[in-house]
mmCIF file of C-alpha atoms in Angstrom:
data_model
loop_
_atom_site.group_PDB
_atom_site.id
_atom_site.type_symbol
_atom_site.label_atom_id
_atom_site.label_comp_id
_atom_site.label_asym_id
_atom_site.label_seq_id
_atom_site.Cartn_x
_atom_site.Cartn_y
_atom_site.Cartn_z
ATOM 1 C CA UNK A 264 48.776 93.601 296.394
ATOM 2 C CA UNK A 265 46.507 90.623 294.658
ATOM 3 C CA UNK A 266 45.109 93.919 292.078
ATOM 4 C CA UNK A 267 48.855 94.671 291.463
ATOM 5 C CA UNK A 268 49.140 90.795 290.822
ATOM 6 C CA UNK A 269 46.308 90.889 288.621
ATOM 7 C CA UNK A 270 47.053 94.307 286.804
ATOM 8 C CA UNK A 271 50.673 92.636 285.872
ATOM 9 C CA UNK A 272 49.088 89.583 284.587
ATOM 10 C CA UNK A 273 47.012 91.307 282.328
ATOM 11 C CA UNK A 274 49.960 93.374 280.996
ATOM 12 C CA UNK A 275 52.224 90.531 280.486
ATOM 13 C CA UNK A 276 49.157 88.853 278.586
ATOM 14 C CA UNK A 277 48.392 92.113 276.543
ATOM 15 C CA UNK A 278 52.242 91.841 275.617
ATOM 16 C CA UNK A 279 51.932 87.826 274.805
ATOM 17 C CA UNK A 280 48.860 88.480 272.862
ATOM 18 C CA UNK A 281 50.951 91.624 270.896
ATOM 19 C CA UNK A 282 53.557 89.902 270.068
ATOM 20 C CA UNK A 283 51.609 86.670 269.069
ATOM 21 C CA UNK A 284 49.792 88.913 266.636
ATOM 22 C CA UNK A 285 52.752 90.666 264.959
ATOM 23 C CA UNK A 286 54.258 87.121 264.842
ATOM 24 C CA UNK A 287 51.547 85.941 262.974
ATOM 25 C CA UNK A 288 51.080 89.380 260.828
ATOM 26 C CA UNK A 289 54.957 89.145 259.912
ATOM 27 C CA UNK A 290 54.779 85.191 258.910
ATOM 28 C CA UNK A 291 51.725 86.076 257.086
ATOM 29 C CA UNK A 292 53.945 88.880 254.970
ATOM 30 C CA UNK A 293 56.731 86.537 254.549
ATOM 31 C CA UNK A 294 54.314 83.807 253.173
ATOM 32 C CA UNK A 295 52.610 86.742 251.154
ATOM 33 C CA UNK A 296 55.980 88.024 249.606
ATOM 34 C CA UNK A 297 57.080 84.327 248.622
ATOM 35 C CA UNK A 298 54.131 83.472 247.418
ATOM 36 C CA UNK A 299 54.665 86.524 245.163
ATOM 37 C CA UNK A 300 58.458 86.250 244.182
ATOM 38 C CA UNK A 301 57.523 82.305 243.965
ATOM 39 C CA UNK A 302 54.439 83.154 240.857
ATOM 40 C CA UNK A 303 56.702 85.501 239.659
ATOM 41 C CA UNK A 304 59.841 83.208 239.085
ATOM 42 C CA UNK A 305 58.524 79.925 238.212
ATOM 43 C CA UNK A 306 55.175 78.637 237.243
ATOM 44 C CA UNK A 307 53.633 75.439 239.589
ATOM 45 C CA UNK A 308 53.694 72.098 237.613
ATOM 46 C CA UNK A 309 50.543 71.527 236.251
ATOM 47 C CA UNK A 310 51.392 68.880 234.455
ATOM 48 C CA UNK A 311 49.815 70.816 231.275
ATOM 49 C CA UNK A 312 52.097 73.772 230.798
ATOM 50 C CA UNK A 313 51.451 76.540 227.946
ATOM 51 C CA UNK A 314 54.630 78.295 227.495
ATOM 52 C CA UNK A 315 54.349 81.745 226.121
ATOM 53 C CA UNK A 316 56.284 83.189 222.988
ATOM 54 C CA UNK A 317 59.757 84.154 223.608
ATOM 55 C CA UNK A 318 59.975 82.663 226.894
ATOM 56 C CA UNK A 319 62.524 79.719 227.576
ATOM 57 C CA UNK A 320 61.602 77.478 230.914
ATOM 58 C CA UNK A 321 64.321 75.464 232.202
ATOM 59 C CA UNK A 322 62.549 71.956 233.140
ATOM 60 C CA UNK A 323 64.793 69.961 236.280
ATOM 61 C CA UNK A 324 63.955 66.323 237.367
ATOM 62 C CA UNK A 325 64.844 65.264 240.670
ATOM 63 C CA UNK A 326 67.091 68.402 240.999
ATOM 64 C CA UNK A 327 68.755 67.688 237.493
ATOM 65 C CA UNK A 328 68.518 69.717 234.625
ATOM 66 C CA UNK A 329 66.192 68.076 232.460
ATOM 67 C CA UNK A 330 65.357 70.087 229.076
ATOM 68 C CA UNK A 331 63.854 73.225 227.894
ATOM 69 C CA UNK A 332 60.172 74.184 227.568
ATOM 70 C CA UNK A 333 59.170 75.185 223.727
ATOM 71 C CA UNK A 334 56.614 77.870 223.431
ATOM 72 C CA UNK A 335 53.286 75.792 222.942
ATOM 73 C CA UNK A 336 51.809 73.013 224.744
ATOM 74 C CA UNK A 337 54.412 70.606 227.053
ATOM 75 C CA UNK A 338 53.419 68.178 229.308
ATOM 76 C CA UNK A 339 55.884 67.624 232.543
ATOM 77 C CA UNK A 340 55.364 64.586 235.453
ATOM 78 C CA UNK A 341 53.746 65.502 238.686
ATOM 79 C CA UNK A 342 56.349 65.893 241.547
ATOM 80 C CA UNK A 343 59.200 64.768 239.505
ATOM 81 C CA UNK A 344 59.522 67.492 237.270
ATOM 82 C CA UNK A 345 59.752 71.315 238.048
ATOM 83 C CA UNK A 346 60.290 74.447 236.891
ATOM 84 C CA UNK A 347 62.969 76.112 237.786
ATOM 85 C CA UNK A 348 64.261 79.064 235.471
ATOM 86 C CA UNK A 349 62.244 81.433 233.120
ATOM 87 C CA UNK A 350 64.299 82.848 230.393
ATOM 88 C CA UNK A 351 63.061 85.907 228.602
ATOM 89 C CA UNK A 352 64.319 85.711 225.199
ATOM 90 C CA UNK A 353 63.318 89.434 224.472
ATOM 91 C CA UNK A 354 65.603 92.586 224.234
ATOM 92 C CA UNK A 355 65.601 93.835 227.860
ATOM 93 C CA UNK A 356 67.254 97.490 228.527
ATOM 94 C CA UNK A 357 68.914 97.698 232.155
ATOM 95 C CA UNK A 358 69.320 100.910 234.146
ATOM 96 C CA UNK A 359 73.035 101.491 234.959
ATOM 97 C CA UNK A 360 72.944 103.581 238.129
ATOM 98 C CA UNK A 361 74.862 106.428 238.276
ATOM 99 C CA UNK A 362 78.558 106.242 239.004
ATOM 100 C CA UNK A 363 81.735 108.649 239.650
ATOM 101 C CA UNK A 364 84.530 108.022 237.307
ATOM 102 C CA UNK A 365 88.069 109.669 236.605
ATOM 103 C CA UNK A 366 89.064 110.763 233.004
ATOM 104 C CA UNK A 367 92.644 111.045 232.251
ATOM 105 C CA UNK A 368 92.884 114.265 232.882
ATOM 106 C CA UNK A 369 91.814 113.793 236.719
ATOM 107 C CA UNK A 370 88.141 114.916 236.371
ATOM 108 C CA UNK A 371 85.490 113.595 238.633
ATOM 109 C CA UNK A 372 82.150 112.354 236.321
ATOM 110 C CA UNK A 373 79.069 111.584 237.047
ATOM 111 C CA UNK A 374 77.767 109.198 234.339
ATOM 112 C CA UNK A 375 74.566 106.668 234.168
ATOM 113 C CA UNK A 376 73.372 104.597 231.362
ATOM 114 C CA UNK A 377 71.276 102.223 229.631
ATOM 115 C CA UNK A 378 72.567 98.405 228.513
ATOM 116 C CA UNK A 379 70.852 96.459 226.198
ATOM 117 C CA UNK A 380 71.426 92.454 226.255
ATOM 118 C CA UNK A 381 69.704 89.583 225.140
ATOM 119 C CA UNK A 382 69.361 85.582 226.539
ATOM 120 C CA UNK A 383 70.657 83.753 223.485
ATOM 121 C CA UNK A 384 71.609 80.624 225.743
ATOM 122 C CA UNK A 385 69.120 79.748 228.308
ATOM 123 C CA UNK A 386 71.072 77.069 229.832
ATOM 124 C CA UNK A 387 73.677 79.313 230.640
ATOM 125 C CA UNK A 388 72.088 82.445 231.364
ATOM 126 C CA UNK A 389 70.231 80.273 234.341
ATOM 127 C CA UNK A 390 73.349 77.954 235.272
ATOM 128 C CA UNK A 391 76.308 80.155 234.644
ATOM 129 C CA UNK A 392 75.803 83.104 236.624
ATOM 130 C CA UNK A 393 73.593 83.598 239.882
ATOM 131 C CA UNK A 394 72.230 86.625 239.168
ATOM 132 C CA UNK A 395 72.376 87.567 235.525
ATOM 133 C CA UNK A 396 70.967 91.487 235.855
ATOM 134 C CA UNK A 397 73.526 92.008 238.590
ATOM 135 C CA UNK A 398 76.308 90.809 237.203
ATOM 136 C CA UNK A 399 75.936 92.548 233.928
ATOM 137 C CA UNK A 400 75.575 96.094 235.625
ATOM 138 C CA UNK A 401 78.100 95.732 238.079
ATOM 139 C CA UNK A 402 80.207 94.495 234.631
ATOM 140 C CA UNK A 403 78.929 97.598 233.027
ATOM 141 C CA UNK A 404 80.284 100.184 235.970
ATOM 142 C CA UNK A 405 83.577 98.845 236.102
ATOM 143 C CA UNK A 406 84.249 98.785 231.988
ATOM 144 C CA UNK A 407 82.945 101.920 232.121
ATOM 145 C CA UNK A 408 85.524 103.372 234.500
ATOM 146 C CA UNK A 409 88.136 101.653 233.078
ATOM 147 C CA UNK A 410 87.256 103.164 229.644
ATOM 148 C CA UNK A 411 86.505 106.669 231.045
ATOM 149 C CA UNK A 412 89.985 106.907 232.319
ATOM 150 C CA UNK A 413 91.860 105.826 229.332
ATOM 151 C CA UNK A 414 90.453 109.567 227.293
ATOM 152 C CA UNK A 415 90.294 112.889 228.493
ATOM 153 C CA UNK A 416 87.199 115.304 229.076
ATOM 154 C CA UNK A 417 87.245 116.754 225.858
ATOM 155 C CA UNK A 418 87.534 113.089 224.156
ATOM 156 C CA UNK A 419 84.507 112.275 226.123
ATOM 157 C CA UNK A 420 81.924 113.978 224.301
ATOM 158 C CA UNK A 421 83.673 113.277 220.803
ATOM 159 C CA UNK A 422 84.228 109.976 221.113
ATOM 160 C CA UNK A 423 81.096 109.104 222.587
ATOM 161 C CA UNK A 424 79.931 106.823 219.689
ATOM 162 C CA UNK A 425 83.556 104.710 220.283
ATOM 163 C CA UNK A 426 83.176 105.200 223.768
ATOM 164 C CA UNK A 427 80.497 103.011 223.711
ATOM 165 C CA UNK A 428 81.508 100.331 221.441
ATOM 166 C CA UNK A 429 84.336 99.815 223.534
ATOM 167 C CA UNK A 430 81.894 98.727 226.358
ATOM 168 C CA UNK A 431 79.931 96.323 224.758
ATOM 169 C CA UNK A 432 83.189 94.756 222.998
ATOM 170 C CA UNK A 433 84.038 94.067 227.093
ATOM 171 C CA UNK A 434 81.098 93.155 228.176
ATOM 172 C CA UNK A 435 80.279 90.504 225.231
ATOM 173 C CA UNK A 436 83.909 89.524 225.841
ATOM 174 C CA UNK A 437 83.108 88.100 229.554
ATOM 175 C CA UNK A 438 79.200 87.588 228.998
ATOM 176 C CA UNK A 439 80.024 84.926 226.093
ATOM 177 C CA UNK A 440 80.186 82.168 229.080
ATOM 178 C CA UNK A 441 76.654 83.304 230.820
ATOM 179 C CA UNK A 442 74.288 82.726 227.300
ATOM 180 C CA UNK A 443 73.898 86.642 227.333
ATOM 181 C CA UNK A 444 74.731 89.263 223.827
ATOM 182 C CA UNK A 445 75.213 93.156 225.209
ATOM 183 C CA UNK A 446 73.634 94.239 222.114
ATOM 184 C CA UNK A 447 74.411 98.202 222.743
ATOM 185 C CA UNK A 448 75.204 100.624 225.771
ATOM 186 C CA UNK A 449 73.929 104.233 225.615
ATOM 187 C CA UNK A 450 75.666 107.037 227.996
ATOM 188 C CA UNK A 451 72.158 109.022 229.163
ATOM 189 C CA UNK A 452 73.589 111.513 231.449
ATOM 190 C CA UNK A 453 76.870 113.108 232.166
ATOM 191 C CA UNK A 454 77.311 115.488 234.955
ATOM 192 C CA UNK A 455 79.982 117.796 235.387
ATOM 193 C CA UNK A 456 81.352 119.026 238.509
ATOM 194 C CA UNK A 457 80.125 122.957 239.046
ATOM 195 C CA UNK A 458 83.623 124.342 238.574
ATOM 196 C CA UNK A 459 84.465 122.433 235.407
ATOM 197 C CA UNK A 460 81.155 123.232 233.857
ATOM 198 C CA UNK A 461 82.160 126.857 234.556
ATOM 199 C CA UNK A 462 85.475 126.806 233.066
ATOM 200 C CA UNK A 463 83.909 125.070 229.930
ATOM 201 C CA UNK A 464 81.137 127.731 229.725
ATOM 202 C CA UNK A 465 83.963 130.578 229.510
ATOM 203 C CA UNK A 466 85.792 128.350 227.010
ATOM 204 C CA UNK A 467 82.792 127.833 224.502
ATOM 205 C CA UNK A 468 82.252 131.724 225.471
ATOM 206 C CA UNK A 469 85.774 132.735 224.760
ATOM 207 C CA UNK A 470 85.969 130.294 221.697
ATOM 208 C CA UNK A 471 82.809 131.603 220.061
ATOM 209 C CA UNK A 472 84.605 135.297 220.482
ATOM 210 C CA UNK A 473 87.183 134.321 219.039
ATOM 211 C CA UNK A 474 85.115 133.087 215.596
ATOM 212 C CA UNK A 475 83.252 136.148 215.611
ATOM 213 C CA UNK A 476 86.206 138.067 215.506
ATOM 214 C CA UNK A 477 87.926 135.872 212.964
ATOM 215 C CA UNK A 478 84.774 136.368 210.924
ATOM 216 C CA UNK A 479 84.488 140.103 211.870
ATOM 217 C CA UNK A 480 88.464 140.446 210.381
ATOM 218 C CA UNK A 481 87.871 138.037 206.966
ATOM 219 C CA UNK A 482 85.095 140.220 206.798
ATOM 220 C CA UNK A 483 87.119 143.290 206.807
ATOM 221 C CA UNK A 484 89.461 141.826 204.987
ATOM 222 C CA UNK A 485 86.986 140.901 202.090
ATOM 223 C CA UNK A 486 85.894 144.489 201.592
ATOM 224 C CA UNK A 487 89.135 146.151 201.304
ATOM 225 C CA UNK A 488 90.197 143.925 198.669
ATOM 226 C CA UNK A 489 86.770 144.540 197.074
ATOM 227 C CA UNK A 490 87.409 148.151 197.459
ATOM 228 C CA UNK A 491 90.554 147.673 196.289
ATOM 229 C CA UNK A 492 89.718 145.410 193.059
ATOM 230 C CA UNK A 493 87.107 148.283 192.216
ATOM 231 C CA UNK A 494 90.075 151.398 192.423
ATOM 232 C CA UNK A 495 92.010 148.967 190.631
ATOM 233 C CA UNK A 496 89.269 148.254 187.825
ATOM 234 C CA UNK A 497 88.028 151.967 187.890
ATOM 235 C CA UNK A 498 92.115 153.173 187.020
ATOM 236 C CA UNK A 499 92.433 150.618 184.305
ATOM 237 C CA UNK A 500 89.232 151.747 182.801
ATOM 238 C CA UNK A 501 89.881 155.571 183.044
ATOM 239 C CA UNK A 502 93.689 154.907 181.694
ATOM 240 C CA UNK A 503 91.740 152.892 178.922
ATOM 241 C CA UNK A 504 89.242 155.802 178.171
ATOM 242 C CA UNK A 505 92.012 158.530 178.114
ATOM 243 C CA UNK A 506 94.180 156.249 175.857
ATOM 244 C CA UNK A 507 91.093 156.075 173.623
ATOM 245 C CA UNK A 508 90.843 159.571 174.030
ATOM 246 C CA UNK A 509 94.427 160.533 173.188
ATOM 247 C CA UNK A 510 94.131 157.964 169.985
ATOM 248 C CA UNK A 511 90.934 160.038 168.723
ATOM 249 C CA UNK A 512 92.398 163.304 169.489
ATOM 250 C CA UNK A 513 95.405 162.217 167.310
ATOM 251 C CA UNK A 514 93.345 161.237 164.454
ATOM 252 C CA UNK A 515 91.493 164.027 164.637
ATOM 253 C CA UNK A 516 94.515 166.230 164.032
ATOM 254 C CA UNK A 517 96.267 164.006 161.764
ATOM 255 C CA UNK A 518 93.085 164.524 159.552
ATOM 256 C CA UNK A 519 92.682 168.037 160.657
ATOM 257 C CA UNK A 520 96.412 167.984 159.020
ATOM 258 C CA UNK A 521 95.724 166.714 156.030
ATOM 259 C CA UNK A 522 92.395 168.409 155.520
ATOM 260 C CA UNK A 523 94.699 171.208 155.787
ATOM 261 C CA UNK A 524 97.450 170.421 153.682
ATOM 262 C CA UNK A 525 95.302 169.341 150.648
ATOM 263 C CA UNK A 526 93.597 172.443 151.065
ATOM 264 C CA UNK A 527 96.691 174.669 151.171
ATOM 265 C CA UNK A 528 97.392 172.196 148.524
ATOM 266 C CA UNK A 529 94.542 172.897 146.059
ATOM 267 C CA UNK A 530 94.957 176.964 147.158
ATOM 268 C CA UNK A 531 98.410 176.788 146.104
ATOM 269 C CA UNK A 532 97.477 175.008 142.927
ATOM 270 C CA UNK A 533 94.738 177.444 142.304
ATOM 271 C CA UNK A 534 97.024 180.521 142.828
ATOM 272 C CA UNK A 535 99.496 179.031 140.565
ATOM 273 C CA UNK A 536 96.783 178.794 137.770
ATOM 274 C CA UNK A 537 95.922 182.315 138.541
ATOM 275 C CA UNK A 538 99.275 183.759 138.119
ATOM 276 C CA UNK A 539 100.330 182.238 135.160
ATOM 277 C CA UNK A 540 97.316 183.814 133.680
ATOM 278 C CA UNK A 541 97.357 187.540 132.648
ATOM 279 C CA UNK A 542 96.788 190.112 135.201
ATOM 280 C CA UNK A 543 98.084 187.880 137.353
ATOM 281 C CA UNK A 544 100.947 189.411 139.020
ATOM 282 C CA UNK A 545 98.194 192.329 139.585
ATOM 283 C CA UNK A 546 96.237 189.880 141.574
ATOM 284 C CA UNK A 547 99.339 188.668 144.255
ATOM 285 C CA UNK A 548 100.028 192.437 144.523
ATOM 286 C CA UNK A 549 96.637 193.505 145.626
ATOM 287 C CA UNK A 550 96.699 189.726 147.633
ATOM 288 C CA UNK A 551 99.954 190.707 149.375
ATOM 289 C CA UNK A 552 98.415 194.383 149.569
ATOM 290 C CA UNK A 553 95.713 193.231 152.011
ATOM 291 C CA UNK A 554 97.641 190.668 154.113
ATOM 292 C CA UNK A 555 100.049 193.707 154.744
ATOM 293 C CA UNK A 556 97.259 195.912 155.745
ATOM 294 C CA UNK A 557 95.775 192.977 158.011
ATOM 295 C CA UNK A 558 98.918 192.109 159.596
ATOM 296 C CA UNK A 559 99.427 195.598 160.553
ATOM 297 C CA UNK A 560 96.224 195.947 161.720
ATOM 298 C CA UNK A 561 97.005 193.269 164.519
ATOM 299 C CA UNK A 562 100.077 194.941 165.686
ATOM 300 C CA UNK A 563 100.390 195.388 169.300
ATOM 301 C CA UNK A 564 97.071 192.829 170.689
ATOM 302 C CA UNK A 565 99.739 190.300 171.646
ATOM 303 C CA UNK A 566 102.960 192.246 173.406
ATOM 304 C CA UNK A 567 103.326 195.854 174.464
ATOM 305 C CA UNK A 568 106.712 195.680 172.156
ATOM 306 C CA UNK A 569 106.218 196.379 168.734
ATOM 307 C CA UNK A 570 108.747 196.598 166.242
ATOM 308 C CA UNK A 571 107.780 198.965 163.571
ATOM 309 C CA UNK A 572 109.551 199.581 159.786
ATOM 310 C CA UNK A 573 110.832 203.083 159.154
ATOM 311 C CA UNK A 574 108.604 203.568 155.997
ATOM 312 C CA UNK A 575 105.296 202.403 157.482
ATOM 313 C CA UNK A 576 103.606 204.576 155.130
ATOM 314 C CA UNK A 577 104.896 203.132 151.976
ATOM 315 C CA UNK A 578 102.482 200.982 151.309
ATOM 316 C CA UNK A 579 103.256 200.426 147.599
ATOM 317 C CA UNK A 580 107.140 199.455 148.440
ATOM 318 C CA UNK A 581 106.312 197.528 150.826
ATOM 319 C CA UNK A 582 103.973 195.683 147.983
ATOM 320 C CA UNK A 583 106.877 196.034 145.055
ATOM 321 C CA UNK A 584 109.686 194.373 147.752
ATOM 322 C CA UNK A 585 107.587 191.737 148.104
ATOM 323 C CA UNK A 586 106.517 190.915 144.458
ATOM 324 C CA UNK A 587 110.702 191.266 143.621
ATOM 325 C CA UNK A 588 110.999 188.306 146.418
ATOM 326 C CA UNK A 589 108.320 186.760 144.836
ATOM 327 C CA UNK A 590 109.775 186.460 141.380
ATOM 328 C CA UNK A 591 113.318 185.761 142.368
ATOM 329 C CA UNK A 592 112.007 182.763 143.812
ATOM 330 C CA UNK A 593 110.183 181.518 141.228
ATOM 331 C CA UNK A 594 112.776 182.366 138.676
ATOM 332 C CA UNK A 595 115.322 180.349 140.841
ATOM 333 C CA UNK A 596 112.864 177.221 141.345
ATOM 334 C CA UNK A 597 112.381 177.731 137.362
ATOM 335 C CA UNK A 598 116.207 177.461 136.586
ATOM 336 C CA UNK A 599 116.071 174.519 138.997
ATOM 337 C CA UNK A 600 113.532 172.579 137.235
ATOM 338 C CA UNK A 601 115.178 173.323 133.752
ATOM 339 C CA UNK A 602 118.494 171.791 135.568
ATOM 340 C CA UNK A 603 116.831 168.248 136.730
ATOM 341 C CA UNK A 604 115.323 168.072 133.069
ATOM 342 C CA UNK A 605 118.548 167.980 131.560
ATOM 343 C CA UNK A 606 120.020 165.759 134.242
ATOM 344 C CA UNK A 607 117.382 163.436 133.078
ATOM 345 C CA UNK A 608 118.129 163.310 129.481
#
């Protein structure tokens, strides 16, 4: 019984002596951590104070704003005067957690981002708001599903550049009273959900099909009327080179004509000459002699038919007939001529 006493005694003293110690461990974290958050925050009063560049520290005496600390040397009075507020006057960049919002046309987004704000009024950033950071981002969440759900999904990623105007136009709008500028808001990350991202995969899929085949069919279209313009091109230039051709060949004969005609021409002139001389109605009988014998000589090479004279062996009528044709003409076309003369006179 008295070692069961004993045994409990020591127990409950192990248990005091526990408990003491995380007492003392948990005071001594709570000490540590505002001892931290407290050098962190605000400096001590050292009655010399250096304050760095771009810093603002807001001075209070006896619990009453006082002034602001320059960067440089300030001097402050012991126990009167402390420091409550450091002001960064630097650009600071603020994570925007991520956030669901609803676009107009009822699609679920996941969306973060990255504000950018400046302390342009250190009496206000440190007396007009409680927590500055916080109420910027929480700000920064709300404008942004306010804006999200004034645009659809496919407005999203076009107007992204307006998108985000729009936000810092609200923000500076209700930040003006706090001392703070939004400078700029960046959108970082938007996530789809897995089904939309699908159905927008098969759409850039199906619209990239259809270019190709729009460009497949211009394509097409391009080289028929290429083929086409070349047949086209190719007629007029053969129709061109036949009419040429045509236009030679008729010169040609038109000369070939002439060439002939002044040479029957000059023949006839030179026969003329030749039968007004003497002998010369010996010479057109012997002439018409031989074209007799050649013409009959070619009888029968064109046509089976042949049409024959009853005296083919009279050779010498056939020459005398011809020579009695021969004068009457020329003793008509005399007694013409002789007949214009006297018209004439």
């Amino acid at each position: 019984m008295f070692s069961k006493m004993i045994f409990s005694r020591a127990v409950s003293l192990r248990t005091l002596s526990s408990i003491a110690e995380g007492i003392q461990r948990s005071s001594g974290i709570r000490k540590q951590l505002v001892h931290v958050r407290w050098r962190s925050t605000t400096p001590m009063n050292t009655v010399i104070m250096f304050v760095p560049q771009q810093e603002a520290w807001i001075v209070e005496r006896m619990g009453k704003y006082h002034r602001n600390l320059q960067p440089g040397l300030n001097i402050l009075l012991p126990f009167i005067d402390r420091v409550r507020y450091v002001q960064s006057l630097k650009e600071m960049a603020i994570d925007i957690p991520k956030q669901s919002a609803i676009t107009l046309d009822n699609v679920t987004l996941s969306i973060d981002g990255i504000l950018y704000l400046k302390v342009l009024d250190p009496y206000r950033a440190s007396y007009g708001v409680e927590d500055p950071e916080f109420a910027i981002t929480q700000l920064a969440q709300t404008t942004m599903r306010s804006e999200l759900g004034k645009i659809s999904l496919d407005s999203v990623f076009r107007e992204r550049e307006s998108l985000n105007i729009a936000i810092v136009e609200v923000i500076n709008k209700a930040s003006a009273a706090w001392g703070i500028s939004c400078l700029r808001y960046e959108i970082r990350d938007i996530r789809l959900p897995p089904r939309v991202q699908e159905a927008m995969q098969m759409q850039v899929e199906a619209e990239r099909k259809k270019r190709a085949a729009v460009l497949e069919s211009e394509g097409v279209r391009e080289a028929d009327i290429n083929i086409a313009e070349g047949k086209k091109r190719a007629r007029i230039l053969s129709s061109e080179a036949e009419k040429m051709e045509q236009i030679n060949n008729a010169q040609g004969e038109a000369a070939a004509i002439l060439a002939k005609a002044e040479a029957r021409a000059k023949s006839v002139e030179i026969l003329a000459n030749a039968l007004s001389q003497n002998n010369g109605a010996n010479a057109a009988s012997l002439n018409v002699a031989e074209m007799y014998v050649r013409a009959f000589g070619k009888l029968a090479k064109t046509s089976n038919t042949v049409i024959l004279p009853s005296n083919v062996s009279d050779v010498s009528g056939m020459v005398t007939q011809a020579m009695t044709v021969y004068k009457t003409l020329s003793r008509d076309n005399t007694e013409i001529g002789r007949a214009s003369c006297r018209e004439r006179v």
